[in-house]
Amino acid sequence: MNEDLMKARQILEDLTPLKTDCGRCCGAACCRDAEGEVNGMLLFPGEEDLYEDLDGYTMTPVPQGTLLVCGGNCVRQERPLSCRIFPLLPVIRDGQVKTVTDQRAKGICPLARQGKNALDPEFICRVQEVGELLAKDDIQRRFLEELTAEQDELRELRKKLGM
């Protein structure tokens, strides 16, 4: 696995959106499947290697890459990067990394609906640091650019729907 990706995962190893367990606020909504749906986290390029031989995970190809499904019972140290940065996302805008609230999180996470002001400032800074680190790698940067385009589409759709 890419060294920068490993470092990015380590940067967020012990930090969460709140200074306490945010899952207590919402019953760990991000770790539960909605009725009739299977929720998972999109793996960053290269993370697939970490989960190939681990029990309790399912990887599914999706248009954006690979979706990891854990069934809500993962080992905390094994969390994918998408889980570690949730409900935020580093995006590339005007050639620079910006940290935004993930549009996909707004339907799941009460903190995402409140915006970044509800989050621990240190967590926000670390997600920004992770984004800047990953943007140095061509493959990771392209992935962030693809996620940025998806975020922009989702934001426009939410606007049209009045959400």
PDB file of N, CA and C in Angstrom, residues 51-140:
ATOM      1  N   TYR A  51      -7.866  -5.422   3.160  1.00  0.00           N
ATOM      2  CA  TYR A  51      -9.079  -6.148   3.547  1.00  0.00           C
ATOM      3  C   TYR A  51      -9.242  -7.496   2.854  1.00  0.00           C
ATOM      4  N   GLU A  52      -8.335  -7.824   1.940  1.00  0.00           N
ATOM      5  CA  GLU A  52      -8.464  -9.066   1.183  1.00  0.00           C
ATOM      6  C   GLU A  52      -8.501 -10.304   2.072  1.00  0.00           C
ATOM      7  N   ASP A  53      -7.691 -10.343   3.097  1.00  0.00           N
ATOM      8  CA  ASP A  53      -7.585 -11.544   3.929  1.00  0.00           C
ATOM      9  C   ASP A  53      -8.239 -11.394   5.299  1.00  0.00           C
ATOM     10  N   LEU A  54      -9.018 -10.340   5.499  1.00  0.00           N
ATOM     11  CA  LEU A  54      -9.670 -10.126   6.790  1.00  0.00           C
ATOM     12  C   LEU A  54     -11.103 -10.643   6.767  1.00  0.00           C
ATOM     13  N   ASP A  55     -11.486 -11.324   7.816  1.00  0.00           N
ATOM     14  CA  ASP A  55     -12.861 -11.811   7.942  1.00  0.00           C
ATOM     15  C   ASP A  55     -13.787 -10.672   8.339  1.00  0.00           C
ATOM     16  N   GLY A  56     -15.044 -10.790   7.941  1.00  0.00           N
ATOM     17  CA  GLY A  56     -16.053  -9.826   8.363  1.00  0.00           C
ATOM     18  C   GLY A  56     -16.250  -8.655   7.418  1.00  0.00           C
ATOM     19  N   TYR A  57     -15.563  -8.651   6.292  1.00  0.00           N
ATOM     20  CA  TYR A  57     -15.681  -7.558   5.334  1.00  0.00           C
ATOM     21  C   TYR A  57     -16.062  -8.103   3.967  1.00  0.00           C
ATOM     22  N   THR A  58     -16.848  -7.324   3.242  1.00  0.00           N
ATOM     23  CA  THR A  58     -17.189  -7.647   1.866  1.00  0.00           C
ATOM     24  C   THR A  58     -16.792  -6.459   1.005  1.00  0.00           C
ATOM     25  N   MET A  59     -16.108  -6.733  -0.085  1.00  0.00           N
ATOM     26  CA  MET A  59     -15.751  -5.676  -1.024  1.00  0.00           C
ATOM     27  C   MET A  59     -16.581  -5.846  -2.289  1.00  0.00           C
ATOM     28  N   THR A  60     -17.173  -4.739  -2.732  1.00  0.00           N
ATOM     29  CA  THR A  60     -18.023  -4.748  -3.908  1.00  0.00           C
ATOM     30  C   THR A  60     -17.556  -3.683  -4.881  1.00  0.00           C
ATOM     31  N   PRO A  61     -17.324  -4.054  -6.141  1.00  0.00           N
ATOM     32  CA  PRO A  61     -16.966  -3.030  -7.126  1.00  0.00           C
ATOM     33  C   PRO A  61     -18.164  -2.107  -7.384  1.00  0.00           C
ATOM     34  N   VAL A  62     -17.900  -0.814  -7.409  1.00  0.00           N
ATOM     35  CA  VAL A  62     -18.895   0.203  -7.733  1.00  0.00           C
ATOM     36  C   VAL A  62     -18.242   1.149  -8.741  1.00  0.00           C
ATOM     37  N   PRO A  63     -19.031   1.969  -9.432  1.00  0.00           N
ATOM     38  CA  PRO A  63     -18.429   2.848 -10.454  1.00  0.00           C
ATOM     39  C   PRO A  63     -17.274   3.712  -9.929  1.00  0.00           C
ATOM     40  N   GLN A  64     -17.324   4.137  -8.656  1.00  0.00           N
ATOM     41  CA  GLN A  64     -16.280   5.013  -8.110  1.00  0.00           C
ATOM     42  C   GLN A  64     -15.045   4.245  -7.642  1.00  0.00           C
ATOM     43  N   GLY A  65     -15.129   2.918  -7.531  1.00  0.00           N
ATOM     44  CA  GLY A  65     -14.000   2.132  -7.037  1.00  0.00           C
ATOM     45  C   GLY A  65     -14.472   0.873  -6.345  1.00  0.00           C
ATOM     46  N   THR A  66     -14.154   0.750  -5.051  1.00  0.00           N
ATOM     47  CA  THR A  66     -14.529  -0.428  -4.278  1.00  0.00           C
ATOM     48  C   THR A  66     -15.230   0.006  -3.007  1.00  0.00           C
ATOM     49  N   LEU A  67     -16.383  -0.597  -2.758  1.00  0.00           N
ATOM     50  CA  LEU A  67     -17.152  -0.321  -1.550  1.00  0.00           C
ATOM     51  C   LEU A  67     -16.862  -1.430  -0.539  1.00  0.00           C
ATOM     52  N   LEU A  68     -16.501  -1.043   0.674  1.00  0.00           N
ATOM     53  CA  LEU A  68     -16.242  -1.988   1.756  1.00  0.00           C
ATOM     54  C   LEU A  68     -17.438  -1.994   2.690  1.00  0.00           C
ATOM     55  N   VAL A  69     -17.982  -3.174   2.934  1.00  0.00           N
ATOM     56  CA  VAL A  69     -19.104  -3.336   3.844  1.00  0.00           C
ATOM     57  C   VAL A  69     -18.627  -4.172   5.023  1.00  0.00           C
ATOM     58  N   CYS A  70     -18.870  -3.656   6.218  1.00  0.00           N
ATOM     59  CA  CYS A  70     -18.407  -4.366   7.417  1.00  0.00           C
ATOM     60  C   CYS A  70     -19.550  -4.907   8.261  1.00  0.00           C
ATOM     61  N   GLY A  71     -20.774  -4.570   7.938  1.00  0.00           N
ATOM     62  CA  GLY A  71     -21.901  -5.027   8.737  1.00  0.00           C
ATOM     63  C   GLY A  71     -22.026  -4.318  10.072  1.00  0.00           C
ATOM     64  N   GLY A  72     -21.274  -3.244  10.262  1.00  0.00           N
ATOM     65  CA  GLY A  72     -21.363  -2.454  11.486  1.00  0.00           C
ATOM     66  C   GLY A  72     -20.553  -2.982  12.644  1.00  0.00           C
ATOM     67  N   ASN A  73     -19.730  -3.992  12.394  1.00  0.00           N
ATOM     68  CA  ASN A  73     -18.957  -4.604  13.479  1.00  0.00           C
ATOM     69  C   ASN A  73     -17.480  -4.710  13.136  1.00  0.00           C
ATOM     70  N   CYS A  74     -16.854  -3.603  12.857  1.00  0.00           N
ATOM     71  CA  CYS A  74     -15.441  -3.659  12.487  1.00  0.00           C
ATOM     72  C   CYS A  74     -14.551  -3.463  13.713  1.00  0.00           C
ATOM     73  N   VAL A  75     -13.319  -3.839  13.550  1.00  0.00           N
ATOM     74  CA  VAL A  75     -12.295  -3.533  14.541  1.00  0.00           C
ATOM     75  C   VAL A  75     -11.874  -2.096  14.276  1.00  0.00           C
ATOM     76  N   ARG A  76     -11.931  -1.264  15.286  1.00  0.00           N
ATOM     77  CA  ARG A  76     -11.697   0.175  15.111  1.00  0.00           C
ATOM     78  C   ARG A  76     -10.392   0.491  14.369  1.00  0.00           C
ATOM     79  N   GLN A  77      -9.336  -0.223  14.666  1.00  0.00           N
ATOM     80  CA  GLN A  77      -8.046   0.032  14.024  1.00  0.00           C
ATOM     81  C   GLN A  77      -8.043  -0.367  12.550  1.00  0.00           C
ATOM     82  N   GLU A  78      -9.041  -1.121  12.123  1.00  0.00           N
ATOM     83  CA  GLU A  78      -9.119  -1.554  10.729  1.00  0.00           C
ATOM     84  C   GLU A  78      -9.988  -0.636   9.871  1.00  0.00           C
ATOM     85  N   ARG A  79     -10.591   0.393  10.474  1.00  0.00           N
ATOM     86  CA  ARG A  79     -11.493   1.266   9.718  1.00  0.00           C
ATOM     87  C   ARG A  79     -10.815   1.827   8.468  1.00  0.00           C
ATOM     88  N   PRO A  80     -11.550   1.849   7.354  1.00  0.00           N
ATOM     89  CA  PRO A  80     -10.991   2.461   6.139  1.00  0.00           C
ATOM     90  C   PRO A  80     -10.901   3.984   6.301  1.00  0.00           C
ATOM     91  N   LEU A  81     -10.130   4.608   5.443  1.00  0.00           N
ATOM     92  CA  LEU A  81      -9.938   6.054   5.530  1.00  0.00           C
ATOM     93  C   LEU A  81     -11.259   6.798   5.402  1.00  0.00           C
ATOM     94  N   SER A  82     -12.147   6.358   4.531  1.00  0.00           N
ATOM     95  CA  SER A  82     -13.442   7.035   4.378  1.00  0.00           C
ATOM     96  C   SER A  82     -14.210   7.064   5.698  1.00  0.00           C
ATOM     97  N   CYS A  83     -14.103   6.020   6.459  1.00  0.00           N
ATOM     98  CA  CYS A  83     -14.755   5.961   7.764  1.00  0.00           C
ATOM     99  C   CYS A  83     -14.073   6.922   8.741  1.00  0.00           C
ATOM    100  N   ARG A  84     -12.770   7.001   8.664  1.00  0.00           N
ATOM    101  CA  ARG A  84     -12.001   7.851   9.587  1.00  0.00           C
ATOM    102  C   ARG A  84     -12.260   9.337   9.351  1.00  0.00           C
ATOM    103  N   ILE A  85     -12.543   9.731   8.110  1.00  0.00           N
ATOM    104  CA  ILE A  85     -12.765  11.149   7.815  1.00  0.00           C
ATOM    105  C   ILE A  85     -14.242  11.534   7.875  1.00  0.00           C
ATOM    106  N   PHE A  86     -15.128  10.571   7.930  1.00  0.00           N
ATOM    107  CA  PHE A  86     -16.571  10.799   7.939  1.00  0.00           C
ATOM    108  C   PHE A  86     -16.989  11.662   9.115  1.00  0.00           C
ATOM    109  N   PRO A  87     -17.799  12.690   8.931  1.00  0.00           N
ATOM    110  CA  PRO A  87     -18.631  13.045   7.791  1.00  0.00           C
ATOM    111  C   PRO A  87     -18.017  14.122   6.892  1.00  0.00           C
ATOM    112  N   LEU A  88     -16.715  14.238   6.912  1.00  0.00           N
ATOM    113  CA  LEU A  88     -16.040  15.229   6.078  1.00  0.00           C
ATOM    114  C   LEU A  88     -15.418  14.563   4.865  1.00  0.00           C
ATOM    115  N   LEU A  89     -14.945  15.396   3.950  1.00  0.00           N
ATOM    116  CA  LEU A  89     -14.280  14.903   2.762  1.00  0.00           C
ATOM    117  C   LEU A  89     -13.336  15.980   2.250  1.00  0.00           C
ATOM    118  N   PRO A  90     -12.078  15.622   2.002  1.00  0.00           N
ATOM    119  CA  PRO A  90     -11.195  16.578   1.326  1.00  0.00           C
ATOM    120  C   PRO A  90     -11.526  16.586  -0.157  1.00  0.00           C
ATOM    121  N   VAL A  91     -11.692  17.759  -0.718  1.00  0.00           N
ATOM    122  CA  VAL A  91     -11.983  17.906  -2.144  1.00  0.00           C
ATOM    123  C   VAL A  91     -10.939  18.826  -2.769  1.00  0.00           C
ATOM    124  N   ILE A  92     -10.887  18.812  -4.084  1.00  0.00           N
ATOM    125  CA  ILE A  92      -9.960  19.675  -4.818  1.00  0.00           C
ATOM    126  C   ILE A  92     -10.790  20.738  -5.528  1.00  0.00           C
ATOM    127  N   ARG A  93     -10.605  21.977  -5.131  1.00  0.00           N
ATOM    128  CA  ARG A  93     -11.323  23.088  -5.776  1.00  0.00           C
ATOM    129  C   ARG A  93     -10.303  24.181  -6.099  1.00  0.00           C
ATOM    130  N   ASP A  94     -10.355  24.653  -7.324  1.00  0.00           N
ATOM    131  CA  ASP A  94      -9.425  25.692  -7.778  1.00  0.00           C
ATOM    132  C   ASP A  94      -7.977  25.292  -7.504  1.00  0.00           C
ATOM    133  N   GLY A  95      -7.693  23.996  -7.681  1.00  0.00           N
ATOM    134  CA  GLY A  95      -6.330  23.494  -7.521  1.00  0.00           C
ATOM    135  C   GLY A  95      -5.890  23.304  -6.081  1.00  0.00           C
ATOM    136  N   GLN A  96      -6.764  23.596  -5.128  1.00  0.00           N
ATOM    137  CA  GLN A  96      -6.389  23.479  -3.716  1.00  0.00           C
ATOM    138  C   GLN A  96      -7.286  22.489  -2.995  1.00  0.00           C
ATOM    139  N   VAL A  97      -6.743  21.917  -1.927  1.00  0.00           N
ATOM    140  CA  VAL A  97      -7.517  21.004  -1.093  1.00  0.00           C
ATOM    141  C   VAL A  97      -8.374  21.816  -0.139  1.00  0.00           C
ATOM    142  N   LYS A  98      -9.635  21.467  -0.082  1.00  0.00           N
ATOM    143  CA  LYS A  98     -10.572  22.082   0.860  1.00  0.00           C
ATOM    144  C   LYS A  98     -11.260  20.939   1.603  1.00  0.00           C
ATOM    145  N   THR A  99     -11.620  21.170   2.835  1.00  0.00           N
ATOM    146  CA  THR A  99     -12.349  20.173   3.605  1.00  0.00           C
ATOM    147  C   THR A  99     -13.800  20.604   3.703  1.00  0.00           C
ATOM    148  N   VAL A 100     -14.692  19.712   3.248  1.00  0.00           N
ATOM    149  CA  VAL A 100     -16.116  20.021   3.211  1.00  0.00           C
ATOM    150  C   VAL A 100     -16.898  18.927   3.934  1.00  0.00           C
ATOM    151  N   THR A 101     -18.139  19.246   4.237  1.00  0.00           N
ATOM    152  CA  THR A 101     -19.040  18.222   4.747  1.00  0.00           C
ATOM    153  C   THR A 101     -19.459  17.357   3.567  1.00  0.00           C
ATOM    154  N   ASP A 102     -19.306  16.076   3.707  1.00  0.00           N
ATOM    155  CA  ASP A 102     -19.616  15.127   2.640  1.00  0.00           C
ATOM    156  C   ASP A 102     -21.119  15.140   2.379  1.00  0.00           C
ATOM    157  N   GLN A 103     -21.507  15.432   1.143  1.00  0.00           N
ATOM    158  CA  GLN A 103     -22.922  15.473   0.772  1.00  0.00           C
ATOM    159  C   GLN A 103     -23.607  14.132   1.028  1.00  0.00           C
ATOM    160  N   ARG A 104     -22.865  13.035   0.878  1.00  0.00           N
ATOM    161  CA  ARG A 104     -23.436  11.709   1.095  1.00  0.00           C
ATOM    162  C   ARG A 104     -23.758  11.478   2.566  1.00  0.00           C
ATOM    163  N   ALA A 105     -23.084  12.201   3.457  1.00  0.00           N
ATOM    164  CA  ALA A 105     -23.280  12.017   4.900  1.00  0.00           C
ATOM    165  C   ALA A 105     -24.536  12.704   5.421  1.00  0.00           C
ATOM    166  N   LYS A 106     -25.026  13.687   4.684  1.00  0.00           N
ATOM    167  CA  LYS A 106     -26.133  14.504   5.198  1.00  0.00           C
ATOM    168  C   LYS A 106     -27.408  13.713   5.445  1.00  0.00           C
ATOM    169  N   GLY A 107     -27.622  12.623   4.753  1.00  0.00           N
ATOM    170  CA  GLY A 107     -28.802  11.808   4.975  1.00  0.00           C
ATOM    171  C   GLY A 107     -28.640  10.809   6.107  1.00  0.00           C
ATOM    172  N   ILE A 108     -27.427  10.689   6.624  1.00  0.00           N
ATOM    173  CA  ILE A 108     -27.124   9.678   7.638  1.00  0.00           C
ATOM    174  C   ILE A 108     -26.724  10.297   8.974  1.00  0.00           C
ATOM    175  N   CYS A 109     -25.879  11.296   8.920  1.00  0.00           N
ATOM    176  CA  CYS A 109     -25.195  11.803  10.110  1.00  0.00           C
ATOM    177  C   CYS A 109     -25.790  13.124  10.599  1.00  0.00           C
ATOM    178  N   PRO A 110     -26.273  13.157  11.850  1.00  0.00           N
ATOM    179  CA  PRO A 110     -26.795  14.412  12.389  1.00  0.00           C
ATOM    180  C   PRO A 110     -25.737  15.521  12.433  1.00  0.00           C
ATOM    181  N   LEU A 111     -24.479  15.155  12.631  1.00  0.00           N
ATOM    182  CA  LEU A 111     -23.408  16.159  12.655  1.00  0.00           C
ATOM    183  C   LEU A 111     -23.218  16.788  11.276  1.00  0.00           C
ATOM    184  N   ALA A 112     -23.355  15.980  10.228  1.00  0.00           N
ATOM    185  CA  ALA A 112     -23.201  16.496   8.864  1.00  0.00           C
ATOM    186  C   ALA A 112     -24.271  17.525   8.550  1.00  0.00           C
ATOM    187  N   ARG A 113     -25.460  17.309   9.069  1.00  0.00           N
ATOM    188  CA  ARG A 113     -26.547  18.259   8.817  1.00  0.00           C
ATOM    189  C   ARG A 113     -26.310  19.574   9.553  1.00  0.00           C
ATOM    190  N   GLN A 114     -25.520  19.546  10.612  1.00  0.00           N
ATOM    191  CA  GLN A 114     -25.215  20.772  11.360  1.00  0.00           C
ATOM    192  C   GLN A 114     -24.025  21.518  10.778  1.00  0.00           C
ATOM    193  N   GLY A 115     -23.207  20.840   9.987  1.00  0.00           N
ATOM    194  CA  GLY A 115     -22.047  21.475   9.376  1.00  0.00           C
ATOM    195  C   GLY A 115     -20.801  21.347  10.225  1.00  0.00           C
ATOM    196  N   LYS A 116     -19.716  21.888   9.705  1.00  0.00           N
ATOM    197  CA  LYS A 116     -18.416  21.735  10.356  1.00  0.00           C
ATOM    198  C   LYS A 116     -18.350  22.393  11.734  1.00  0.00           C
ATOM    199  N   ASN A 117     -19.184  23.394  11.983  1.00  0.00           N
ATOM    200  CA  ASN A 117     -19.148  24.064  13.290  1.00  0.00           C
ATOM    201  C   ASN A 117     -19.465  23.116  14.439  1.00  0.00           C
ATOM    202  N   ALA A 118     -20.129  22.006  14.141  1.00  0.00           N
ATOM    203  CA  ALA A 118     -20.492  21.035  15.179  1.00  0.00           C
ATOM    204  C   ALA A 118     -19.344  20.078  15.500  1.00  0.00           C
ATOM    205  N   LEU A 119     -18.272  20.131  14.724  1.00  0.00           N
ATOM    206  CA  LEU A 119     -17.185  19.156  14.849  1.00  0.00           C
ATOM    207  C   LEU A 119     -15.990  19.717  15.616  1.00  0.00           C
ATOM    208  N   ASP A 120     -15.209  18.813  16.150  1.00  0.00           N
ATOM    209  CA  ASP A 120     -13.968  19.154  16.836  1.00  0.00           C
ATOM    210  C   ASP A 120     -13.017  19.821  15.829  1.00  0.00           C
ATOM    211  N   PRO A 121     -12.562  21.045  16.103  1.00  0.00           N
ATOM    212  CA  PRO A 121     -11.666  21.741  15.168  1.00  0.00           C
ATOM    213  C   PRO A 121     -10.395  20.946  14.847  1.00  0.00           C
ATOM    214  N   GLU A 122      -9.889  20.192  15.818  1.00  0.00           N
ATOM    215  CA  GLU A 122      -8.685  19.389  15.559  1.00  0.00           C
ATOM    216  C   GLU A 122      -8.981  18.305  14.517  1.00  0.00           C
ATOM    217  N   PHE A 123     -10.165  17.725  14.581  1.00  0.00           N
ATOM    218  CA  PHE A 123     -10.566  16.720  13.594  1.00  0.00           C
ATOM    219  C   PHE A 123     -10.592  17.342  12.200  1.00  0.00           C
ATOM    220  N   ILE A 124     -11.177  18.513  12.087  1.00  0.00           N
ATOM    221  CA  ILE A 124     -11.249  19.205  10.797  1.00  0.00           C
ATOM    222  C   ILE A 124      -9.838  19.473  10.255  1.00  0.00           C
ATOM    223  N   CYS A 125      -8.951  19.935  11.115  1.00  0.00           N
ATOM    224  CA  CYS A 125      -7.563  20.207  10.704  1.00  0.00           C
ATOM    225  C   CYS A 125      -6.860  18.943  10.226  1.00  0.00           C
ATOM    226  N   ARG A 126      -7.106  17.840  10.913  1.00  0.00           N
ATOM    227  CA  ARG A 126      -6.465  16.580  10.528  1.00  0.00           C
ATOM    228  C   ARG A 126      -7.006  16.058   9.193  1.00  0.00           C
ATOM    229  N   VAL A 127      -8.298  16.225   8.957  1.00  0.00           N
ATOM    230  CA  VAL A 127      -8.855  15.811   7.665  1.00  0.00           C
ATOM    231  C   VAL A 127      -8.241  16.666   6.552  1.00  0.00           C
ATOM    232  N   GLN A 128      -8.054  17.946   6.818  1.00  0.00           N
ATOM    233  CA  GLN A 128      -7.392  18.831   5.860  1.00  0.00           C
ATOM    234  C   GLN A 128      -5.961  18.349   5.599  1.00  0.00           C
ATOM    235  N   GLU A 129      -5.257  18.003   6.663  1.00  0.00           N
ATOM    236  CA  GLU A 129      -3.880  17.498   6.541  1.00  0.00           C
ATOM    237  C   GLU A 129      -3.852  16.227   5.691  1.00  0.00           C
ATOM    238  N   VAL A 130      -4.801  15.342   5.919  1.00  0.00           N
ATOM    239  CA  VAL A 130      -4.897  14.103   5.149  1.00  0.00           C
ATOM    240  C   VAL A 130      -5.136  14.429   3.676  1.00  0.00           C
ATOM    241  N   GLY A 131      -6.040  15.355   3.398  1.00  0.00           N
ATOM    242  CA  GLY A 131      -6.317  15.737   2.020  1.00  0.00           C
ATOM    243  C   GLY A 131      -5.090  16.295   1.324  1.00  0.00           C
ATOM    244  N   GLU A 132      -4.352  17.152   2.010  1.00  0.00           N
ATOM    245  CA  GLU A 132      -3.145  17.737   1.427  1.00  0.00           C
ATOM    246  C   GLU A 132      -2.090  16.669   1.168  1.00  0.00           C
ATOM    247  N   LEU A 133      -1.974  15.726   2.072  1.00  0.00           N
ATOM    248  CA  LEU A 133      -1.021  14.630   1.904  1.00  0.00           C
ATOM    249  C   LEU A 133      -1.393  13.777   0.693  1.00  0.00           C
ATOM    250  N   LEU A 134      -2.661  13.394   0.603  1.00  0.00           N
ATOM    251  CA  LEU A 134      -3.099  12.541  -0.499  1.00  0.00           C
ATOM    252  C   LEU A 134      -3.031  13.253  -1.844  1.00  0.00           C
ATOM    253  N   ALA A 135      -3.252  14.546  -1.858  1.00  0.00           N
ATOM    254  CA  ALA A 135      -3.242  15.303  -3.116  1.00  0.00           C
ATOM    255  C   ALA A 135      -1.857  15.342  -3.756  1.00  0.00           C
ATOM    256  N   LYS A 136      -0.828  15.002  -3.023  1.00  0.00           N
ATOM    257  CA  LYS A 136       0.533  14.958  -3.574  1.00  0.00           C
ATOM    258  C   LYS A 136       0.754  13.739  -4.451  1.00  0.00           C
ATOM    259  N   ASP A 137      -0.071  12.699  -4.245  1.00  0.00           N
ATOM    260  CA  ASP A 137       0.035  11.460  -5.005  1.00  0.00           C
ATOM    261  C   ASP A 137      -0.934  11.532  -6.188  1.00  0.00           C
ATOM    262  N   ASP A 138      -0.454  11.270  -7.399  1.00  0.00           N
ATOM    263  CA  ASP A 138      -1.289  11.425  -8.603  1.00  0.00           C
ATOM    264  C   ASP A 138      -2.557  10.572  -8.563  1.00  0.00           C
ATOM    265  N   ILE A 139      -2.435   9.329  -8.138  1.00  0.00           N
ATOM    266  CA  ILE A 139      -3.600   8.432  -8.116  1.00  0.00           C
ATOM    267  C   ILE A 139      -4.619   8.903  -7.091  1.00  0.00           C
ATOM    268  N   GLN A 140      -4.147   9.254  -5.898  1.00  0.00           N
ATOM    269  CA  GLN A 140      -5.054   9.716  -4.844  1.00  0.00           C
ATOM    270  C   GLN A 140      -5.677  11.060  -5.230  1.00  0.00           C
TER     271      GLN A 140
END
